[in-house]
PDB file of C-alpha atoms (C1' of nucleotides) in Angstrom:
ATOM      1  CA  MET A 626     169.924 139.929 151.671  1.00  0.00           C
ATOM      2  CA  PRO A 627     170.424 143.202 153.528  1.00  0.00           C
ATOM      3  CA  GLU A 628     173.713 143.185 155.385  1.00  0.00           C
ATOM      4  CA  LEU A 629     176.360 145.818 154.773  1.00  0.00           C
ATOM      5  CA  PRO A 630     177.371 144.766 151.231  1.00  0.00           C
ATOM      6  CA  ASP A 631     173.739 144.307 150.256  1.00  0.00           C
ATOM      7  CA  VAL A 632     172.638 147.656 151.646  1.00  0.00           C
ATOM      8  CA  GLU A 633     175.587 149.186 149.842  1.00  0.00           C
ATOM      9  CA  ALA A 634     174.324 147.677 146.578  1.00  0.00           C
ATOM     10  CA  LEU A 635     170.807 148.946 147.312  1.00  0.00           C
ATOM     11  CA  ARG A 636     172.198 152.407 148.014  1.00  0.00           C
ATOM     12  CA  LYS A 637     173.923 152.470 144.642  1.00  0.00           C
ATOM     13  CA  TYR A 638     170.778 151.224 142.930  1.00  0.00           C
ATOM     14  CA  PHE A 639     168.777 153.955 144.639  1.00  0.00           C
ATOM     15  CA  ASN A 640     171.275 156.630 143.633  1.00  0.00           C
ATOM     16  CA  ARG A 641     171.266 155.375 140.063  1.00  0.00           C
ATOM     17  CA  THR A 642     167.487 155.335 139.709  1.00  0.00           C
ATOM     18  CA  SER A 643     165.615 157.453 142.198  1.00  0.00           C
ATOM     19  CA  ILE A 644     167.363 160.690 143.123  1.00  0.00           C
ATOM     20  CA  HIS A 645     166.751 164.160 141.700  1.00  0.00           C
ATOM     21  CA  ARG A 646     163.300 163.238 140.461  1.00  0.00           C
ATOM     22  CA  ILE A 647     160.175 164.996 141.611  1.00  0.00           C
ATOM     23  CA  ILE A 648     157.983 162.730 143.700  1.00  0.00           C
ATOM     24  CA  ILE A 649     154.377 163.115 142.570  1.00  0.00           C
ATOM     25  CA  ASN A 650     152.808 160.644 144.969  1.00  0.00           C
ATOM     26  CA  VAL A 651     153.558 158.072 147.637  1.00  0.00           C
ATOM     27  CA  ASN A 652     151.414 154.996 148.106  1.00  0.00           C
ATOM     28  CA  VAL A 653     151.779 153.470 151.521  1.00  0.00           C
ATOM     29  CA  GLU A 654     150.431 149.960 151.417  1.00  0.00           C
ATOM     30  CA  THR A 655     151.525 148.922 154.907  1.00  0.00           C
ATOM     31  CA  GLU A 656     151.218 151.866 157.251  1.00  0.00           C
ATOM     32  CA  ASP A 657     152.726 150.521 160.454  1.00  0.00           C
ATOM     33  CA  LEU A 658     156.173 150.120 158.904  1.00  0.00           C
ATOM     34  CA  ILE A 659     156.581 153.913 158.837  1.00  0.00           C
ATOM     35  CA  HIS A 660     158.051 155.579 161.917  1.00  0.00           C
ATOM     36  CA  GLY A 661     158.443 159.245 162.819  1.00  0.00           C
ATOM     37  CA  ALA A 662     155.314 160.349 160.984  1.00  0.00           C
ATOM     38  CA  SER A 663     151.869 159.054 160.165  1.00  0.00           C
ATOM     39  CA  ALA A 664     151.550 157.455 156.768  1.00  0.00           C
ATOM     40  CA  GLU A 665     149.549 160.430 155.556  1.00  0.00           C
ATOM     41  CA  ASP A 666     152.075 162.998 156.834  1.00  0.00           C
ATOM     42  CA  PHE A 667     154.874 160.967 155.311  1.00  0.00           C
ATOM     43  CA  ARG A 668     153.095 161.031 151.960  1.00  0.00           C
ATOM     44  CA  LYS A 669     152.267 164.731 152.090  1.00  0.00           C
ATOM     45  CA  PHE A 670     155.785 165.617 153.147  1.00  0.00           C
ATOM     46  CA  LEU A 671     157.404 163.884 150.186  1.00  0.00           C
ATOM     47  CA  ILE A 672     155.106 165.089 147.426  1.00  0.00           C
ATOM     48  CA  ASN A 673     156.849 167.690 145.254  1.00  0.00           C
ATOM     49  CA  ARG A 674     160.212 166.987 146.859  1.00  0.00           C
ATOM     50  CA  GLU A 675     163.155 164.969 145.564  1.00  0.00           C
ATOM     51  CA  PHE A 676     165.416 162.364 147.115  1.00  0.00           C
ATOM     52  CA  GLN A 677     169.058 163.299 147.240  1.00  0.00           C
ATOM     53  CA  ASN A 678     172.235 161.258 147.230  1.00  0.00           C
ATOM     54  CA  ALA A 679     171.913 158.410 149.740  1.00  0.00           C
ATOM     55  CA  SER A 680     174.463 157.291 152.310  1.00  0.00           C
ATOM     56  CA  ARG A 681     174.720 154.227 154.504  1.00  0.00           C
ATOM     57  CA  ARG A 682     175.283 153.552 158.188  1.00  0.00           C
ATOM     58  CA  GLY A 683     175.460 149.900 159.190  1.00  0.00           C
ATOM     59  CA  LYS A 684     172.428 148.224 157.637  1.00  0.00           C
ATOM     60  CA  PHE A 685     170.545 151.509 157.272  1.00  0.00           C
ATOM     61  CA  MET A 686     170.265 153.609 154.130  1.00  0.00           C
ATOM     62  CA  ILE A 687     169.844 157.337 154.625  1.00  0.00           C
ATOM     63  CA  THR A 688     168.649 159.834 152.073  1.00  0.00           C
ATOM     64  CA  ASN A 689     168.254 163.586 152.302  1.00  0.00           C
ATOM     65  CA  VAL A 690     165.221 165.272 150.855  1.00  0.00           C
ATOM     66  CA  SER A 691     165.181 168.515 148.862  1.00  0.00           C
ATOM     67  CA  ASN A 692     164.160 171.739 150.629  1.00  0.00           C
ATOM     68  CA  SER A 693     164.229 170.110 154.037  1.00  0.00           C
ATOM     69  CA  GLU A 694     166.462 169.170 156.926  1.00  0.00           C
ATOM     70  CA  LYS A 695     164.627 165.880 157.214  1.00  0.00           C
ATOM     71  CA  LYS A 696     165.913 162.541 156.108  1.00  0.00           C
ATOM     72  CA  VAL A 697     164.235 159.333 155.051  1.00  0.00           C
ATOM     73  CA  VAL A 698     165.942 156.283 156.501  1.00  0.00           C
ATOM     74  CA  PHE A 699     165.364 152.759 155.216  1.00  0.00           C
ATOM     75  CA  HIS A 700     166.016 149.555 157.101  1.00  0.00           C
ATOM     76  CA  PHE A 701     165.261 146.335 155.294  1.00  0.00           C
ATOM     77  CA  GLY A 702     164.921 143.823 158.095  1.00  0.00           C
ATOM     78  CA  MET A 703     165.654 140.246 157.103  1.00  0.00           C
ATOM     79  CA  THR A 704     164.119 140.490 153.679  1.00  0.00           C
ATOM     80  CA  GLY A 705     163.700 143.418 151.397  1.00  0.00           C
ATOM     81  CA  GLY A 706     164.973 145.686 148.730  1.00  0.00           C
ATOM     82  CA  PHE A 707     164.060 148.199 146.057  1.00  0.00           C
ATOM     83  CA  HIS A 708     162.627 147.847 142.620  1.00  0.00           C
ATOM     84  CA  TYR A 709     162.517 150.755 140.200  1.00  0.00           C
ATOM     85  CA  HIS A 710     159.943 150.129 137.518  1.00  0.00           C
ATOM     86  CA  LYS A 711     157.572 151.817 135.129  1.00  0.00           C
ATOM     87  CA  THR A 712     154.369 152.604 136.968  1.00  0.00           C
ATOM     88  CA  GLY A 713     151.576 150.191 136.262  1.00  0.00           C
ATOM     89  CA  GLY A 714     153.416 147.067 135.187  1.00  0.00           C
ATOM     90  CA  GLY A 715     155.373 144.081 136.417  1.00  0.00           C
ATOM     91  CA  GLU A 716     154.029 144.097 139.939  1.00  0.00           C
ATOM     92  CA  ASN A 717     156.134 142.920 142.843  1.00  0.00           C
ATOM     93  CA  ARG A 718     154.460 140.756 145.409  1.00  0.00           C
ATOM     94  CA  HIS A 719     155.653 142.481 148.582  1.00  0.00           C
ATOM     95  CA  THR A 720     155.602 146.149 147.753  1.00  0.00           C
ATOM     96  CA  ARG A 721     154.966 148.034 151.002  1.00  0.00           C
ATOM     97  CA  ILE A 722     155.586 151.602 149.859  1.00  0.00           C
ATOM     98  CA  ARG A 723     155.845 153.034 146.375  1.00  0.00           C
ATOM     99  CA  PHE A 724     157.270 156.409 145.451  1.00  0.00           C
ATOM    100  CA  LEU A 725     155.902 157.691 142.158  1.00  0.00           C
ATOM    101  CA  PHE A 726     158.088 159.999 140.088  1.00  0.00           C
ATOM    102  CA  GLU A 727     157.096 162.452 137.433  1.00  0.00           C
ATOM    103  CA  ASN A 728     158.882 160.472 134.717  1.00  0.00           C
ATOM    104  CA  GLY A 729     156.316 157.664 134.862  1.00  0.00           C
ATOM    105  CA  TYR A 730     158.510 155.373 136.930  1.00  0.00           C
ATOM    106  CA  GLU A 731     158.197 154.393 140.564  1.00  0.00           C
ATOM    107  CA  LEU A 732     160.486 153.101 143.289  1.00  0.00           C
ATOM    108  CA  ARG A 733     159.009 150.189 145.192  1.00  0.00           C
ATOM    109  CA  TRP A 734     160.191 149.399 148.677  1.00  0.00           C
ATOM    110  CA  LEU A 735     159.788 145.672 149.074  1.00  0.00           C
ATOM    111  CA  ASN A 736     159.601 143.991 152.435  1.00  0.00           C
ATOM    112  CA  GLN A 737     158.261 140.495 152.449  1.00  0.00           C
ATOM    113  CA  ARG A 738     158.373 139.769 156.172  1.00  0.00           C
ATOM    114  CA  LYS A 739     157.535 143.272 157.366  1.00  0.00           C
ATOM    115  CA  LEU A 740     160.514 143.381 159.690  1.00  0.00           C
ATOM    116  CA  GLY A 741     161.850 146.431 157.872  1.00  0.00           C
ATOM    117  CA  ARG A 742     161.201 150.055 158.822  1.00  0.00           C
ATOM    118  CA  VAL A 743     161.124 153.413 157.084  1.00  0.00           C
ATOM    119  CA  PHE A 744     161.790 156.484 159.220  1.00  0.00           C
ATOM    120  CA  LEU A 745     161.253 160.185 158.722  1.00  0.00           C
ATOM    121  CA  VAL A 746     163.656 162.002 161.062  1.00  0.00           C
ATOM    122  CA  SER A 747     165.477 165.300 161.503  1.00  0.00           C
ATOM    123  CA  ASP A 748     168.512 163.566 162.947  1.00  0.00           C
ATOM    124  CA  ILE A 749     169.466 159.941 162.380  1.00  0.00           C
ATOM    125  CA  ASN A 750     170.322 159.635 166.065  1.00  0.00           C
ATOM    126  CA  GLU A 751     166.601 159.674 166.766  1.00  0.00           C
ATOM    127  CA  ILE A 752     166.852 156.046 165.693  1.00  0.00           C
ATOM    128  CA  GLU A 753     168.044 154.157 168.737  1.00  0.00           C
ATOM    129  CA  THR A 754     169.970 151.487 166.834  1.00  0.00           C
ATOM    130  CA  ILE A 755     171.895 154.134 164.944  1.00  0.00           C
ATOM    131  CA  LYS A 756     172.529 156.171 168.059  1.00  0.00           C
ATOM    132  CA  ASN A 757     174.093 153.143 169.723  1.00  0.00           C
ATOM    133  CA  MET A 758     175.875 151.946 166.615  1.00  0.00           C
ATOM    134  CA  GLY A 759     179.520 150.947 166.629  1.00  0.00           C
ATOM    135  CA  SER A 760     182.249 151.561 164.064  1.00  0.00           C
ATOM    136  CA  GLU A 761     181.958 151.109 160.331  1.00  0.00           C
ATOM    137  CA  PRO A 762     184.140 148.077 159.585  1.00  0.00           C
ATOM    138  CA  LEU A 763     185.442 149.530 156.323  1.00  0.00           C
ATOM    139  CA  GLU A 764     186.393 152.816 157.918  1.00  0.00           C
ATOM    140  CA  MET A 765     188.220 151.649 161.004  1.00  0.00           C
ATOM    141  CA  GLU A 766     191.911 150.956 161.283  1.00  0.00           C
ATOM    142  CA  ARG A 767     193.348 147.672 162.352  1.00  0.00           C
ATOM    143  CA  GLY A 768     194.288 149.088 165.756  1.00  0.00           C
ATOM    144  CA  ASP A 769     190.685 150.142 166.396  1.00  0.00           C
ATOM    145  CA  PHE A 770     189.509 146.634 165.603  1.00  0.00           C
ATOM    146  CA  LEU A 771     192.078 145.047 167.899  1.00  0.00           C
ATOM    147  CA  ASP A 772     191.021 147.416 170.682  1.00  0.00           C
ATOM    148  CA  LEU A 773     187.378 146.433 170.248  1.00  0.00           C
ATOM    149  CA  LEU A 774     188.281 142.755 170.493  1.00  0.00           C
ATOM    150  CA  GLN A 775     190.172 143.513 173.667  1.00  0.00           C
ATOM    151  CA  GLU A 776     187.150 145.271 175.144  1.00  0.00           C
ATOM    152  CA  HIS A 777     184.934 142.208 174.745  1.00  0.00           C
ATOM    153  CA  PRO A 778     187.108 139.219 175.598  1.00  0.00           C
ATOM    154  CA  ARG A 779     184.213 137.084 176.856  1.00  0.00           C
ATOM    155  CA  LYS A 780     182.022 137.520 173.823  1.00  0.00           C
ATOM    156  CA  ASN A 781     182.072 134.742 171.286  1.00  0.00           C
ATOM    157  CA  ILE A 782     183.555 135.948 168.064  1.00  0.00           C
ATOM    158  CA  LYS A 783     180.448 135.486 165.967  1.00  0.00           C
ATOM    159  CA  GLY A 784     178.374 137.474 168.459  1.00  0.00           C
ATOM    160  CA  PHE A 785     181.060 140.112 168.453  1.00  0.00           C
ATOM    161  CA  LEU A 786     180.926 140.525 164.673  1.00  0.00           C
ATOM    162  CA  MET A 787     177.123 140.612 164.627  1.00  0.00           C
ATOM    163  CA  ASP A 788     176.749 143.091 167.494  1.00  0.00           C
ATOM    164  CA  GLN A 789     175.688 146.354 165.840  1.00  0.00           C
ATOM    165  CA  SER A 790     176.822 148.388 168.831  1.00  0.00           C
ATOM    166  CA  ILE A 791     180.384 147.142 168.303  1.00  0.00           C
ATOM    167  CA  VAL A 792     180.790 146.717 164.544  1.00  0.00           C
ATOM    168  CA  ALA A 793     178.093 148.037 162.204  1.00  0.00           C
ATOM    169  CA  GLY A 794     176.515 146.174 159.312  1.00  0.00           C
ATOM    170  CA  ILE A 795     177.526 142.525 159.730  1.00  0.00           C
ATOM    171  CA  GLY A 796     174.801 139.906 160.194  1.00  0.00           C
ATOM    172  CA  ASN A 797     174.412 136.159 160.284  1.00  0.00           C
ATOM    173  CA  ILE A 798     175.530 135.389 156.747  1.00  0.00           C
ATOM    174  CA  TYR A 799     178.593 137.593 156.507  1.00  0.00           C
ATOM    175  CA  SER A 800     179.803 136.793 160.006  1.00  0.00           C
ATOM    176  CA  ASP A 801     179.885 133.138 158.946  1.00  0.00           C
ATOM    177  CA  GLU A 802     181.664 133.998 155.737  1.00  0.00           C
ATOM    178  CA  ILE A 803     184.271 136.137 157.462  1.00  0.00           C
ATOM    179  CA  LEU A 804     184.986 133.474 160.084  1.00  0.00           C
ATOM    180  CA  PHE A 805     185.173 130.764 157.441  1.00  0.00           C
ATOM    181  CA  GLN A 806     187.661 132.722 155.359  1.00  0.00           C
ATOM    182  CA  ALA A 807     189.657 133.593 158.449  1.00  0.00           C
ATOM    183  CA  GLY A 808     189.702 129.943 159.547  1.00  0.00           C
ATOM    184  CA  ILE A 809     188.250 130.708 162.969  1.00  0.00           C
ATOM    185  CA  MET A 810     185.519 128.734 164.728  1.00  0.00           C
ATOM    186  CA  PRO A 811     182.438 130.877 165.428  1.00  0.00           C
ATOM    187  CA  ILE A 812     182.165 129.773 169.076  1.00  0.00           C
ATOM    188  CA  ARG A 813     185.654 130.993 169.993  1.00  0.00           C
ATOM    189  CA  LYS A 814     185.799 133.781 172.584  1.00  0.00           C
ATOM    190  CA  ALA A 815     187.187 137.052 171.316  1.00  0.00           C
ATOM    191  CA  GLY A 816     189.754 136.965 174.100  1.00  0.00           C
ATOM    192  CA  SER A 817     191.064 133.581 173.020  1.00  0.00           C
ATOM    193  CA  LEU A 818     192.205 134.721 169.582  1.00  0.00           C
ATOM    194  CA  LYS A 819     195.933 134.856 168.960  1.00  0.00           C
ATOM    195  CA  LYS A 820     197.440 138.076 167.622  1.00  0.00           C
ATOM    196  CA  LYS A 821     197.864 136.541 164.219  1.00  0.00           C
ATOM    197  CA  GLU A 822     194.241 135.376 164.148  1.00  0.00           C
ATOM    198  CA  LYS A 823     193.004 138.831 165.099  1.00  0.00           C
ATOM    199  CA  ARG A 824     194.952 140.464 162.298  1.00  0.00           C
ATOM    200  CA  HIS A 825     193.825 137.800 159.872  1.00  0.00           C
ATOM    201  CA  LEU A 826     190.213 138.327 160.931  1.00  0.00           C
ATOM    202  CA  PHE A 827     190.462 142.048 160.305  1.00  0.00           C
ATOM    203  CA  GLU A 828     191.927 141.572 156.843  1.00  0.00           C
ATOM    204  CA  LYS A 829     189.309 138.987 155.843  1.00  0.00           C
ATOM    205  CA  MET A 830     186.489 141.135 157.195  1.00  0.00           C
ATOM    206  CA  ARG A 831     187.568 144.056 155.035  1.00  0.00           C
ATOM    207  CA  TYR A 832     188.177 141.932 151.994  1.00  0.00           C
ATOM    208  CA  ILE A 833     184.824 140.132 152.149  1.00  0.00           C
ATOM    209  CA  LEU A 834     182.752 143.230 152.867  1.00  0.00           C
ATOM    210  CA  LYS A 835     184.389 144.976 149.924  1.00  0.00           C
ATOM    211  CA  ASN A 836     184.336 142.062 147.492  1.00  0.00           C
ATOM    212  CA  SER A 837     181.155 140.316 148.496  1.00  0.00           C
ATOM    213  CA  SER A 838     180.294 138.891 145.116  1.00  0.00           C
ATOM    214  CA  ASN A 839     183.498 137.665 143.547  1.00  0.00           C
ATOM    215  CA  ILE A 840     184.972 135.060 145.807  1.00  0.00           C
ATOM    216  CA  LYS A 841     185.046 131.533 144.463  1.00  0.00           C
ATOM    217  CA  GLU A 842     185.543 129.730 147.711  1.00  0.00           C
ATOM    218  CA  PHE A 843     182.554 131.255 149.458  1.00  0.00           C
ATOM    219  CA  ILE A 844     180.796 129.183 152.072  1.00  0.00           C
ATOM    220  CA  ILE A 845     177.508 131.047 151.545  1.00  0.00           C
ATOM    221  CA  PRO A 846     176.089 129.003 148.639  1.00  0.00           C
ATOM    222  CA  HIS A 847     176.839 125.760 150.451  1.00  0.00           C
ATOM    223  CA  ARG A 848     174.959 126.474 153.651  1.00  0.00           C
ATOM    224  CA  HIS A 849     171.666 125.412 152.162  1.00  0.00           C
ATOM    225  CA  GLY A 850     173.139 123.516 149.269  1.00  0.00           C
ATOM    226  CA  ASP A 851     175.417 120.517 149.334  1.00  0.00           C
ATOM    227  CA  MET A 852     176.778 121.338 152.815  1.00  0.00           C
ATOM    228  CA  LYS A 853     180.290 120.647 151.523  1.00  0.00           C
ATOM    229  CA  CYS A 854     183.217 122.862 152.434  1.00  0.00           C
ATOM    230  CA  PRO A 855     184.388 124.712 149.300  1.00  0.00           C
ATOM    231  CA  LYS A 856     187.978 124.502 150.525  1.00  0.00           C
ATOM    232  CA  CYS A 857     188.475 120.942 151.782  1.00  0.00           C
ATOM    233  CA  GLY A 858     185.329 119.211 150.542  1.00  0.00           C
ATOM    234  CA  GLY A 859     184.458 118.012 154.043  1.00  0.00           C
ATOM    235  CA  GLU A 860     180.999 118.161 155.540  1.00  0.00           C
ATOM    236  CA  LEU A 861     179.921 121.506 156.968  1.00  0.00           C
ATOM    237  CA  LYS A 862     178.418 121.630 160.432  1.00  0.00           C
ATOM    238  CA  SER A 863     175.876 123.992 161.903  1.00  0.00           C
ATOM    239  CA  VAL A 864     175.355 125.217 165.432  1.00  0.00           C
ATOM    240  CA  LYS A 865     173.142 127.824 167.065  1.00  0.00           C
ATOM    241  CA  ILE A 866     175.028 130.842 168.373  1.00  0.00           C
ATOM    242  CA  ILE A 867     173.347 133.970 169.722  1.00  0.00           C
ATOM    243  CA  GLY A 868     170.098 132.509 168.519  1.00  0.00           C
ATOM    244  CA  ARG A 869     171.216 132.230 164.897  1.00  0.00           C
ATOM    245  CA  THR A 870     172.249 129.222 162.872  1.00  0.00           C
ATOM    246  CA  SER A 871     175.924 129.335 162.109  1.00  0.00           C
ATOM    247  CA  PHE A 872     177.581 127.163 159.461  1.00  0.00           C
ATOM    248  CA  TYR A 873     181.249 126.269 159.640  1.00  0.00           C
ATOM    249  CA  CYS A 874     183.819 123.763 158.527  1.00  0.00           C
ATOM    250  CA  PRO A 875     185.290 121.870 161.489  1.00  0.00           C
ATOM    251  CA  ARG A 876     188.421 121.075 159.478  1.00  0.00           C
ATOM    252  CA  CYS A 877     189.195 124.537 158.100  1.00  0.00           C
ATOM    253  CA  GLN A 878     188.125 126.534 161.144  1.00  0.00           C
ATOM    254  CA  ARG A 879     189.912 126.256 164.467  1.00  0.00           C
TER     255      ARG A 879
ATOM    256  C1'  DG B 294     151.994 121.244 158.873  1.00  0.00           C
ATOM    257  C1'  DG B 295     156.278 122.233 161.264  1.00  0.00           C
ATOM    258  C1'  DT B 296     160.349 124.769 160.896  1.00  0.00           C
ATOM    259  C1'  DA B 297     163.600 128.059 159.770  1.00  0.00           C
ATOM    260  C1'  DA B 298     164.661 132.291 157.452  1.00  0.00           C
ATOM    261  C1'  DT B 299     170.506 137.674 155.535  1.00  0.00           C
ATOM    262  C1'  DG B 300     167.138 141.664 161.937  1.00  0.00           C
ATOM    263  C1'  DT B 301     166.222 143.916 166.241  1.00  0.00           C
ATOM    264  C1'  DT B 302     164.662 144.298 170.849  1.00  0.00           C
ATOM    265  C1'  DA B 303     162.868 143.399 175.572  1.00  0.00           C
ATOM    266  C1'  DG B 304     163.156 140.703 179.475  1.00  0.00           C
ATOM    267  C1'  DA B 305     164.866 136.721 181.940  1.00  0.00           C
ATOM    268  C1'  DC B 306     168.727 134.232 183.278  1.00  0.00           C
ATOM    269  C1'  DT B 307     173.780 132.941 184.487  1.00  0.00           C
TER     270       DT B 307
ATOM    271  C1'  DT C1170     178.158 144.234 184.674  1.00  0.00           C
ATOM    272  C1'  DA C1171     178.618 141.416 180.595  1.00  0.00           C
ATOM    273  C1'  DG C1172     176.890 138.219 177.840  1.00  0.00           C
ATOM    274  C1'  DT C1173     173.562 134.765 176.335  1.00  0.00           C
ATOM    275  C1'  DC C1174     168.984 132.808 175.621  1.00  0.00           C
ATOM    276  C1'  DT C1175     164.061 133.088 174.442  1.00  0.00           C
ATOM    277  C1'  DA C1176     160.284 135.070 172.545  1.00  0.00           C
ATOM    278  C1'  DA C1177     158.131 138.301 169.686  1.00  0.00           C
ATOM    279  C1'  DC C1178     157.300 140.709 165.459  1.00  0.00           C
ATOM    280  C1'  DA C1179     155.026 138.875 160.145  1.00  0.00           C
ATOM    281  C1'  DT C1180     155.333 136.151 156.225  1.00  0.00           C
ATOM    282  C1'  DT C1181     156.773 132.645 153.193  1.00  0.00           C
ATOM    283  C1'  DA C1182     159.288 128.657 151.279  1.00  0.00           C
ATOM    284  C1'  DC C1183     160.808 124.083 151.908  1.00  0.00           C
TER     285       DC C1183
END
DNA sequence: GGTAATGTTAGACT
DNA sequence: TAGTCTAACATTAC
């Protein structure tokens, strides 16, 4: 789930449920997923403080904490999310950390595969991935995007989109979706794209990242479903690129 | 039981 | 140097 649009949804969920509430306890159920502090220091630090309005950078969610310069940063890995629930009921299977609030509710940080991380930092640039992170795709201008493509002509276009040091927040699923909607084959080299294709790619990238849930002709549901192209009805193909399985339609993507 | 899964990184290779 | 590939991390669902 957690690529840019998903982290954005999680950020909104967090802001809706979990900010400006006094934290009365923190239960760390999987200690080694916390970085920047020991589990016990992390817990002690947060007690009697409040989360503040969260922001996002790439696939990371960042929240300030009351009466402190420190920030808590969440990364969800390949699986994960939040669940805000009344304390004591409706357990989630993969709760790794729970933040208990004084109103009798708790925020559960779920992380099935334990590839996620939670950081306590003074500066987000202490996190290497963030320090090296490229541009936010929804904040850059078309010219910036074209320049980036020009800087990496030998990179295949799917690898380009997924490279966090170039463009932040796009992963395996959304790179496929963007390339499908733009009609571009994932194995194409960035340098081989025509001007028109580059502009088209930029527009589709923005559109999909902003409207992730309301496109009828999405390829996403078909990748592990009927394997039929939602545009032409033809059979989808898959290929490994940069170590990830990429789905595409050989008729609609060139 | 083998395999792949919406992520990231280190190290080897071309 | 730039870019790609492989393995590793940990766990689960098909």
